Short mmCIF file of C-alpha atoms in Angstrom, two decimals:
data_model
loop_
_atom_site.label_atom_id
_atom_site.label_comp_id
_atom_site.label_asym_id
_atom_site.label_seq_id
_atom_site.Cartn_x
_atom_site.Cartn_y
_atom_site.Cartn_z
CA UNK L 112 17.13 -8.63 30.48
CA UNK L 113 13.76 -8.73 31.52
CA UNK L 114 10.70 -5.94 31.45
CA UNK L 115 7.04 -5.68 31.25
CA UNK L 116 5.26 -3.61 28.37
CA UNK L 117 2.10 -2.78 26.96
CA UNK L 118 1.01 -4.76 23.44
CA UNK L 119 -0.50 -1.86 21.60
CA UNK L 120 2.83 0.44 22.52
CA UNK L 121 5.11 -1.85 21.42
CA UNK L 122 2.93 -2.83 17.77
CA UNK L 123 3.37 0.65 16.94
CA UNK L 124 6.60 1.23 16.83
CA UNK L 125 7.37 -2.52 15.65
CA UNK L 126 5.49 -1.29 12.27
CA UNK L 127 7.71 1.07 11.99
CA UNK L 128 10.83 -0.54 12.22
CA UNK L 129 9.31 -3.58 9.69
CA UNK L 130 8.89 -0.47 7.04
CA UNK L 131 12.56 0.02 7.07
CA UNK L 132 14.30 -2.99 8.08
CA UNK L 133 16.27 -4.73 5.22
CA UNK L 134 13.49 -8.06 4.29
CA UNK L 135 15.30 -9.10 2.10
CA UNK L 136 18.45 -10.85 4.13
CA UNK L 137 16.29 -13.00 6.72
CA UNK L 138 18.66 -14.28 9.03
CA UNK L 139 20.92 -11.62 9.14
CA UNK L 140 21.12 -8.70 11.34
CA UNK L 141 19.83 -6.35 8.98
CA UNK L 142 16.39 -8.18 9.83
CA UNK L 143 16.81 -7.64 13.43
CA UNK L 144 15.39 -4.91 15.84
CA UNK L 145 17.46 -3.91 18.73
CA UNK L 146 16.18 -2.83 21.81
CA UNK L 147 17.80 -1.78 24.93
CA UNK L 148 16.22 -1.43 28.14
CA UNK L 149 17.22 0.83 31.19
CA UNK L 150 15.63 3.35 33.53
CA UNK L 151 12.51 2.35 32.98
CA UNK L 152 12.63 3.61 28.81
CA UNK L 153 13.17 0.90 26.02
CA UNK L 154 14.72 2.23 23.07
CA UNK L 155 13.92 0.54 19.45
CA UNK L 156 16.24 0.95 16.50
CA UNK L 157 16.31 -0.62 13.65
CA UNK L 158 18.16 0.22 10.27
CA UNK L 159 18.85 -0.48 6.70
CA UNK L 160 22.12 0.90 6.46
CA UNK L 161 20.49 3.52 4.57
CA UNK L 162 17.61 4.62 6.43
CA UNK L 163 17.97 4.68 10.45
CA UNK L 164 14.82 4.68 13.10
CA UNK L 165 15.18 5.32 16.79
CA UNK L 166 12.50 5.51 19.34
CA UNK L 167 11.72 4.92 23.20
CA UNK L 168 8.65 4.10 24.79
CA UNK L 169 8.19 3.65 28.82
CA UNK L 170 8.47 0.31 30.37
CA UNK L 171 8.79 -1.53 33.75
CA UNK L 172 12.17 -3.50 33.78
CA UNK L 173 13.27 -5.98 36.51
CA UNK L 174 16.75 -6.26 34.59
CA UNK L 175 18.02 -4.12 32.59
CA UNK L 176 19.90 -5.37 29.00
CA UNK L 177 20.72 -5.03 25.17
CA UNK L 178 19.54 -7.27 22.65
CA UNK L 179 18.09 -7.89 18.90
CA UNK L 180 15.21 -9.91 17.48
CA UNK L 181 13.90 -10.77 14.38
CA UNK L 182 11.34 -8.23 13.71
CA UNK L 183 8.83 -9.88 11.21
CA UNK L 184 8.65 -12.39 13.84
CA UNK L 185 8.68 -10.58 17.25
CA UNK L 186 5.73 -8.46 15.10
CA UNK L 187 3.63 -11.77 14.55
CA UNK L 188 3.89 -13.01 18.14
CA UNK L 189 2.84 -9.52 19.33
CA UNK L 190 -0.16 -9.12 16.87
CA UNK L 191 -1.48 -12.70 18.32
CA UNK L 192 -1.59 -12.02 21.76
CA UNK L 193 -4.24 -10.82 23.86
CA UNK L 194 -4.55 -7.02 24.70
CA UNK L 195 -2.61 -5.77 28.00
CA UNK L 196 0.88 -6.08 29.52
CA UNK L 197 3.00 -8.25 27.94
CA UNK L 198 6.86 -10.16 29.85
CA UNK L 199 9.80 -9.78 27.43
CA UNK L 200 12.77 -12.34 29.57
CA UNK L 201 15.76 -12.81 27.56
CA UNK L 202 18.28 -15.80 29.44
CA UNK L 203 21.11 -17.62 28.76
CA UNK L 204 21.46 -21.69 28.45
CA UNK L 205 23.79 -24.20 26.90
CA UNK L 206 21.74 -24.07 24.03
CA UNK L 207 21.74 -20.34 23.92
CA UNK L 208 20.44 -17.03 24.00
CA UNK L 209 16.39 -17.12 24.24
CA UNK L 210 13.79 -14.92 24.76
CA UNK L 211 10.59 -15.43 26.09
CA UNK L 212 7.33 -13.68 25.62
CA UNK L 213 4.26 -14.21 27.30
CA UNK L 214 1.49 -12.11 28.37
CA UNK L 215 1.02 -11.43 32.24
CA UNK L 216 -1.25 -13.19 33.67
CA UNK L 217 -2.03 -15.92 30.70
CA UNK L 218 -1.11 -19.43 30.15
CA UNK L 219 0.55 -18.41 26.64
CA UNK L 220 4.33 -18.64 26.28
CA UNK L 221 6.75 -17.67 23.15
CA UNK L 222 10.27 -18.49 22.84
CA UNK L 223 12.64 -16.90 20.40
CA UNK L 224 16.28 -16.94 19.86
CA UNK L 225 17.82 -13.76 19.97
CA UNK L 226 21.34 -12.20 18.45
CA UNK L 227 23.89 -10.46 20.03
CA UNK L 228 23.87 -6.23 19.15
CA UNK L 229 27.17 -6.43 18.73
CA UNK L 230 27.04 -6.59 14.93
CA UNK L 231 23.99 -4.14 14.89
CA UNK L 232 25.44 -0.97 12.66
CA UNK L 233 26.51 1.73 14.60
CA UNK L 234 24.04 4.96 13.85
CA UNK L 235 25.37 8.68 12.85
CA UNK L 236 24.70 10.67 15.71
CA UNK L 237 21.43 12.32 15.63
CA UNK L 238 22.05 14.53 18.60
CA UNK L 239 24.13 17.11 18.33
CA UNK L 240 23.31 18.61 14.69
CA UNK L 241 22.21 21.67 13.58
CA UNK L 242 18.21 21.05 13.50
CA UNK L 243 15.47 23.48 12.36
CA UNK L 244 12.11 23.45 12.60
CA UNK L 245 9.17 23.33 10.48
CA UNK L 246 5.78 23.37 10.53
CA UNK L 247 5.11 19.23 9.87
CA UNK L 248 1.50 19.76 8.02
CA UNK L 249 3.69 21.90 4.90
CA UNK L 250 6.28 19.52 5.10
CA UNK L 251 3.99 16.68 4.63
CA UNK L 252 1.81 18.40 1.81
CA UNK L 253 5.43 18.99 -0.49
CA UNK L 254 6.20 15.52 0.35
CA UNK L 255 3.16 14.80 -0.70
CA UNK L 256 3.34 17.01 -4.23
CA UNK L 257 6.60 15.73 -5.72
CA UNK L 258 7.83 12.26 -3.99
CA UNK L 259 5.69 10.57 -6.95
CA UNK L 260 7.10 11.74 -9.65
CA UNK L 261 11.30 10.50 -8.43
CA UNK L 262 12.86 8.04 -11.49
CA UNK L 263 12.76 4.66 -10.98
CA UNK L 264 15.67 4.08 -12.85
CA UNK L 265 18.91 3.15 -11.08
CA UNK L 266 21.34 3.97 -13.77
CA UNK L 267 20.40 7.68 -12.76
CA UNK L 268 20.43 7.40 -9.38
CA UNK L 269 21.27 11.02 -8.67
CA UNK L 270 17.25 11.58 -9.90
CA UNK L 271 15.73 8.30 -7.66
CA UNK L 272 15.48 10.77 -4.92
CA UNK L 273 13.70 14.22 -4.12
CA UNK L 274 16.13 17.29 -4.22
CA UNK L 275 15.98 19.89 -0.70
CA UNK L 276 17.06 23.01 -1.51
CA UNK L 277 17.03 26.68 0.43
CA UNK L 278 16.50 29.27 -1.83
CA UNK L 279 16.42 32.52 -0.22
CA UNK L 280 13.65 32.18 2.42
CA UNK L 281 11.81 29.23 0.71
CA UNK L 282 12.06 25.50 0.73
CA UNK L 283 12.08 23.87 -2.29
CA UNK L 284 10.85 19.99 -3.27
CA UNK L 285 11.76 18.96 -6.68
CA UNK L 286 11.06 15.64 -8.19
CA UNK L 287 11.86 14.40 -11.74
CA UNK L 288 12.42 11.30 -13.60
CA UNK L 289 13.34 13.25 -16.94
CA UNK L 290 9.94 12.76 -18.37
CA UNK L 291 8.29 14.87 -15.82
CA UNK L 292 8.47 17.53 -12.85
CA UNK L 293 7.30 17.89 -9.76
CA UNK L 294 7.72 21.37 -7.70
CA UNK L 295 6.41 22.82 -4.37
CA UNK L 296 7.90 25.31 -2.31
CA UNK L 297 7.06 27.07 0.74
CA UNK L 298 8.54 30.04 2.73
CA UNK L 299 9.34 28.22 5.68
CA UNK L 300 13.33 29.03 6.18
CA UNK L 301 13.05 32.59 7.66
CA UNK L 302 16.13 33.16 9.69
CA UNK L 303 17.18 29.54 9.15
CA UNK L 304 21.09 29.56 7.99
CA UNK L 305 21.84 27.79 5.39
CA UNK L 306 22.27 23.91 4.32
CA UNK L 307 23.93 22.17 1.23
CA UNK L 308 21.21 21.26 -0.97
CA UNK L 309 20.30 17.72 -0.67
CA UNK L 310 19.02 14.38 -2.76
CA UNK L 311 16.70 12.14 -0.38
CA UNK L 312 15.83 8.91 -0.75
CA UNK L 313 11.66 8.81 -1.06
CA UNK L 314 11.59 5.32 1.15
CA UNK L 315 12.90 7.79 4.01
CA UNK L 316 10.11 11.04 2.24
CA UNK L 317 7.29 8.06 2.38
CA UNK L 318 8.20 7.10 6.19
CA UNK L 319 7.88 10.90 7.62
CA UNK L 320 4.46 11.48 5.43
CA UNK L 321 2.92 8.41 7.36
CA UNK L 322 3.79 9.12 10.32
CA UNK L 323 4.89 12.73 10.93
CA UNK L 324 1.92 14.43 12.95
CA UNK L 325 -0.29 17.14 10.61
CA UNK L 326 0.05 19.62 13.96
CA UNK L 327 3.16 21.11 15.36
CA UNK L 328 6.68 21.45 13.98
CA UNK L 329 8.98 18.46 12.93
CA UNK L 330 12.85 19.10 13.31
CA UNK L 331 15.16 18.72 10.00
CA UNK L 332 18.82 18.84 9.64
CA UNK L 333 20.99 18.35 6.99
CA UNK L 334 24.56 17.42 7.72
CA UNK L 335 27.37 16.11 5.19
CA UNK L 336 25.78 13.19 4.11
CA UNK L 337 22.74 12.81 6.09
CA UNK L 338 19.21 14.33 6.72
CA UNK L 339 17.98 13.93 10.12
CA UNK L 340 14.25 14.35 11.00
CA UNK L 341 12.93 14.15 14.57
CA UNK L 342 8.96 14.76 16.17
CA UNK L 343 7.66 13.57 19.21
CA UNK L 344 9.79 10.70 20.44
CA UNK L 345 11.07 9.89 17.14
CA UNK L 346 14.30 10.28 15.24
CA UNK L 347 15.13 9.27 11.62
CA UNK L 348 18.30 9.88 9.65
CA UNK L 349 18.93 8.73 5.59
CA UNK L 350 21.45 8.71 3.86
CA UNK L 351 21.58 11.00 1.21
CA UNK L 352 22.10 10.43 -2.53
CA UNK L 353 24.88 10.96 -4.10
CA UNK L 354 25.67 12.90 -7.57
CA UNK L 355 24.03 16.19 -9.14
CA UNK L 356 20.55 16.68 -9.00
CA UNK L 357 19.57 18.40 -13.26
CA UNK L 358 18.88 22.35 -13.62
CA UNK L 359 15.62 21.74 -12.76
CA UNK L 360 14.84 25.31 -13.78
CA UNK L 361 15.39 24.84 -17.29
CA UNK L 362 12.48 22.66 -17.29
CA UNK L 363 10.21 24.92 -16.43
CA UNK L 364 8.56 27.25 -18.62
CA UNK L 365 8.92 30.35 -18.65
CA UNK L 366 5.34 31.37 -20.11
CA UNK L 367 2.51 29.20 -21.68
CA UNK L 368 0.73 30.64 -24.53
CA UNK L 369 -2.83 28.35 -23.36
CA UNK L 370 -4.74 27.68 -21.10
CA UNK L 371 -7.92 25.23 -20.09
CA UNK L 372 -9.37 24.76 -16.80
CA UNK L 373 -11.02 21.79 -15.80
CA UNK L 374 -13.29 20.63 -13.12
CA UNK L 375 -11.25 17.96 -10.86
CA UNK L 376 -13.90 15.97 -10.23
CA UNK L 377 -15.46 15.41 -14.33
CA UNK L 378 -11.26 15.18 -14.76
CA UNK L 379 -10.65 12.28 -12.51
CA UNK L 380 -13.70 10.23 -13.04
CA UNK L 381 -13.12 10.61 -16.77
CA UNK L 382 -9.51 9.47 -16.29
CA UNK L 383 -10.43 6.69 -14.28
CA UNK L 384 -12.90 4.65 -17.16
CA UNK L 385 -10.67 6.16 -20.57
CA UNK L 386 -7.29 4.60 -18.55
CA UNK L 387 -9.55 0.85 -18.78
CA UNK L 388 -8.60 0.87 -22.27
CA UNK L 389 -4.90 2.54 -21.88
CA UNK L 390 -2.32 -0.06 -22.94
CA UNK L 391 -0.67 0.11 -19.05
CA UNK L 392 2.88 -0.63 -20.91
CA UNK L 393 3.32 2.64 -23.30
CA UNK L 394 0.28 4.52 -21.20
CA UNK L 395 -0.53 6.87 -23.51
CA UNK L 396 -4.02 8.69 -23.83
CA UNK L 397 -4.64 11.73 -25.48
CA UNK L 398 -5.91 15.23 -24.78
CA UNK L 399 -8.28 16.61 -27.28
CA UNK L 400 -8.73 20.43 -26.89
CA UNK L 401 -11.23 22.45 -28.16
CA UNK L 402 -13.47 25.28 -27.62
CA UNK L 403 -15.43 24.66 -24.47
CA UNK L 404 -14.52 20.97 -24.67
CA UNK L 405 -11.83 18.56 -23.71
CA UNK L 406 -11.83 14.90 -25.33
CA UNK L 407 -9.57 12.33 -23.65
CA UNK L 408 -9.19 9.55 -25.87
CA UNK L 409 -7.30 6.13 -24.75
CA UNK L 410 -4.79 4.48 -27.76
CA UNK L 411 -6.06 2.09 -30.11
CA UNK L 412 -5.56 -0.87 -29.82
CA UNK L 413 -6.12 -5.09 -29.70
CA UNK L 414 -8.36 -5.03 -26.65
CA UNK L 415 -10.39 -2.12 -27.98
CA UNK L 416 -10.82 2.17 -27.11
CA UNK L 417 -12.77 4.79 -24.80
CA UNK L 418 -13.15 8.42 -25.09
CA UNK L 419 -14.89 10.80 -22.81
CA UNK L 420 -16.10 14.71 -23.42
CA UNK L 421 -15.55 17.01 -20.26
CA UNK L 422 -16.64 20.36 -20.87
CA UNK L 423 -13.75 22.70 -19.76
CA UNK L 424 -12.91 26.44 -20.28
CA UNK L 425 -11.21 27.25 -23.32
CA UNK L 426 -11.54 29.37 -26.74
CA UNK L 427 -9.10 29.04 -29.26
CA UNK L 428 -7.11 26.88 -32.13
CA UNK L 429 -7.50 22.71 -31.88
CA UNK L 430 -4.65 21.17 -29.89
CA UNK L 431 -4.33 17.03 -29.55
CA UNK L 432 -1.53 16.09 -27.17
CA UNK L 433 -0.55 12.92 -26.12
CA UNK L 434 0.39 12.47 -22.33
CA UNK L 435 1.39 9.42 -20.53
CA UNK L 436 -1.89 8.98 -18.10
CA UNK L 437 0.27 8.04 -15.01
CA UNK L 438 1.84 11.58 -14.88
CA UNK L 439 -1.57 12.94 -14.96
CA UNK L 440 -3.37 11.00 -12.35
CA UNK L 441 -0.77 10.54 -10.10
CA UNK L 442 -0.33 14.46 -9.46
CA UNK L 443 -3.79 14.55 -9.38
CA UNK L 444 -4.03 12.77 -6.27
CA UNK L 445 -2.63 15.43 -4.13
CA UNK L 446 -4.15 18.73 -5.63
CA UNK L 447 -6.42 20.38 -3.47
CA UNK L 448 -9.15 22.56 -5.69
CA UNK L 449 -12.17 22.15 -7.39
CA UNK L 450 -10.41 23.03 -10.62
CA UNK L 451 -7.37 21.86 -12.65
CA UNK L 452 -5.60 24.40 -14.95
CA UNK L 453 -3.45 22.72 -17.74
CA UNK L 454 -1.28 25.30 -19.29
CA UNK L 455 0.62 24.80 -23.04
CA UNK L 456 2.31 26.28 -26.04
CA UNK L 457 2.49 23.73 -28.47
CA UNK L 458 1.31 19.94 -28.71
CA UNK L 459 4.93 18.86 -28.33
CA UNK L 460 6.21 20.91 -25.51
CA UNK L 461 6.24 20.53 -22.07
CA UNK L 462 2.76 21.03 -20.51
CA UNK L 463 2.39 22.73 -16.93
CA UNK L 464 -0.28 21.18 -14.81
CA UNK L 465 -1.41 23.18 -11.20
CA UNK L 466 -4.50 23.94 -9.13
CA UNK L 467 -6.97 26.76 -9.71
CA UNK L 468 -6.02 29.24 -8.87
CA UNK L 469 -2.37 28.93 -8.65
CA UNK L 470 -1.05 27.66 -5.57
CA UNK L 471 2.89 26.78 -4.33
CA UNK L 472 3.34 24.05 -6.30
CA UNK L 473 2.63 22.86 -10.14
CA UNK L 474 3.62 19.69 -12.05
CA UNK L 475 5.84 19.66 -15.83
CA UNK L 476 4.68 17.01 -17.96
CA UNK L 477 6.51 16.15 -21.59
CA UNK L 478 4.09 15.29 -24.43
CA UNK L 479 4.94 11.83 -25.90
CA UNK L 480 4.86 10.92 -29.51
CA UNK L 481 1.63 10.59 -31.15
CA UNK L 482 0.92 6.82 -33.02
#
C-alpha cells in the first residue's frame, strides 16, 4: 500500500480516533487505527469495542491496501513533521510488515511496524438504519445541559449514561447520578417515528459536542442496541447501556413554594473564592437565604472558612440549605442568562435550579445534611 496525503488532514482525524481508541492495552489491536486506501479516499476507523469512529479523507494512492497502526505513535510522527504532503509505503520483508513515513520532498524517514486488520473488530453497520435529522447546535446545547451530571458509579451502571427519549414531539436529555438531575428537552421530533428510548454512554455524548458542527443538521439513529450519529464525513456508533434508566419524573417537582433570583455573574465569582475553603471530599457549602440577600458560606473546618453576601431577589422566611458545590457550579457552566433562579420548598427537599426566565431545561439538586 502506498499513498500521498496532506499532514494537517490526516492530524485531524488522528485526534479523533486517539479520543476513543482503547489506551489502555498498548500493543494490542484495540490501540491500532486502521486505514484502508482505494479510489483515491482513505478511510480511518478506529474503535473501542464500545464506541466506533469512521471517516474518509481524499488522498493520492499509487497502491491501493488495508492496514493498522499504532495510533499514539503514527500521531507523534505526524505532529513532528514539517507542514505539506506527506508518503505513507507499507512493504513486506523477512523481518516483516513495515511502514514508512516520510515527507515528500525531505530527507526525513519513519519506519513503523504495522498489524494485520484482520483482528480489527468488525463494526455494526452504520448504513442502512433508520436516521433522522436534527438541528446539531440543539443537540449540542442538551448535550451540553445534562452529560455532567451522569453517576460515576459503576455498580449502577444503568445511570453512568444519559437517557434519549421521544416524548410526543420533543426530545428529551436526562442525566442523574441519584443525588441530582439534569433535564433539557427540545421539540425537535416532528414527524419523526418513533425509537426505543435509549441509555448513552457520555464518552460517545462528549465526542459529538467537540466535534459536531454548531450549523446544519447531524443525523441520529437508534437501532437495538446502538445509536448512530453521522455529519459531514463522519460516522459514530456506541453502544448503548444496558438496564432501566429511574422514573426520572418523580424527581421532579411538581411546584416550589420559593423563589430567589440571582445575578450569574455575583453567583459564579462568589462560588469560585467560598469553594477555596470547601473541603473538596464532602463539598458541602451552604446557602443562606434571606430577604434581599443570599450568604454562601463554605464548611468549617481544619484549614479554615469563607462566606460571601450576594444581594439577590427574595422576601420571605430564613432558609439555610446545604448543597454539594459541584452540582451547583457545574450546571452553571452551561446556562445562558444574566440571571439564575433557584426555586425550593423546604431546606431538605430537592431544590430546582434554571435560567431566568425559564428556558427548556432546569437542573434538580438534593440538599445534603447540615454538620
Amino acid at each position: 500500500m502506498k499513498f500521498i496525503f496532506d499532514k494537517e488532514s490526516m492530524i485531524k482525524e488522528i485526534s479523533i480516533a486517539q479520543e476513543i481508541i482503547s489506551t489502555k492495552n498498548a500493543g494490542s489491536i484495540l490501540s491500532n487505527v486502521m486505514i484502508s486506501a482505494s479510489n483515491n479516499t482513505l478511510t480511518i476507523k478506529a474503535t473501542d469495542i464500545k464506541v466506533n469512529y469512521e471517516t474518509q479523507i481524499p488522498v493520492q494512492i499509487t497502491e491501493e491496501g488495508i492496514t493498522t497502526v499504532y495510533c499514539d505513535k503514527f500521531m507523534g510522527i505526524l505532529n513532528s513533521l514539517p507542514e505539506g504532503e506527506i508518503e505513507f509505503d507499507q512493504s513486506s520483508d523477512e523481518s516483516g510488515v513495515d511502514v514508512r513515513i516520510k515527507p515528500v520532498g525531505k530527507k526525513i524517514k519513519f519506519q513503523m511496524k504495522s498489524m494485520s486488520q484482520d483482528k480489527f473488530p468488525e463494526f455494526d453497520s452504520a448504513d442502512n438504519v433508520p436516521y433522522f435529522e436534527i438541528p446539531s447546535k440543539d443537540l449540542k446545547e442538551m448535550i451540553e445541559q445534562t452529560s455532567f451530571a451522569v453517576s460515576e458509579d459503576e455498580t449502577r451502571y444503568f445511570m453512568n449514561g444519559v437517557y434519549f427519549e421521544k416524548k410526543g414531539d420533543n426530545l428529551n436529555l436526562v442525566a442523574t447520578d441519584g443525588r441530582r438531575l439534569s433535564f433539557a428537552s427540545k421539540n425537535l421530533l416532528a414527524g419523526i417515528n418513533e425509537f426505543p428510548a435509549a441509555i448513552v454512554h457520555p464518552k460517545i455524548l462528549n465526542i459529538i459536542l467537540k466535534h459536531a458542527p454548531d450549523e446544519g443538521n447531524i443525523s441520529v439513529a437508534v437501532v437495538d442496541k446502538m445509536i448512530f450519529f453521522r455529519f459531514g464525513n463522519y460516522k459514530f456508533g456506541s453502544v448503548l447501556l444496558e438496564g432501566t434508566f429511574p422514573n426520572y419524573e418523580r424527581v421532579i417537582p411538581e411546584n416550589q413554594a420559593h423563589a430567589l433570583m440571582v445575578s450569574k455573574p455575583d453567583l459564579v465569582n462568589a462560588l469560585k473564592r467560598v469553594a477555596l475553603m470547601v473541603d473538596k471530599k464532602a463539598g458541602r457549602l451552604y446557602f443562606n437565604i434571606s430577604n434581599g440577600i443570599l450568604k454562601i458560606v463554605s464548611q468549617q473546618s481544619d484549614m479554615g472558612s469563607a462566606d460571601e453576601e450576594i444581594a439577590c431577589e427574595y422576601a420571605g422566611e430564613s432558609y439555610t440549605i446545604a448543597l454539594n458545590y459541584r452540582y451547583v457550579e457545574e450546571p452553571l457552566r452551561g446556562i445562558d442568562s444574566e440571571k439564575i433562579a433557584f426555586e425550593f420548598t423546604e431546606e431538605m427537599k430537592a431544590v430546582t435550579m434554571r435560567p431566568e426566565p425559564a428556558s427548556d431545561y432546569f437542573h434538580i439538586i438534593m440538599p445534603m445534611q447540615k454538620e
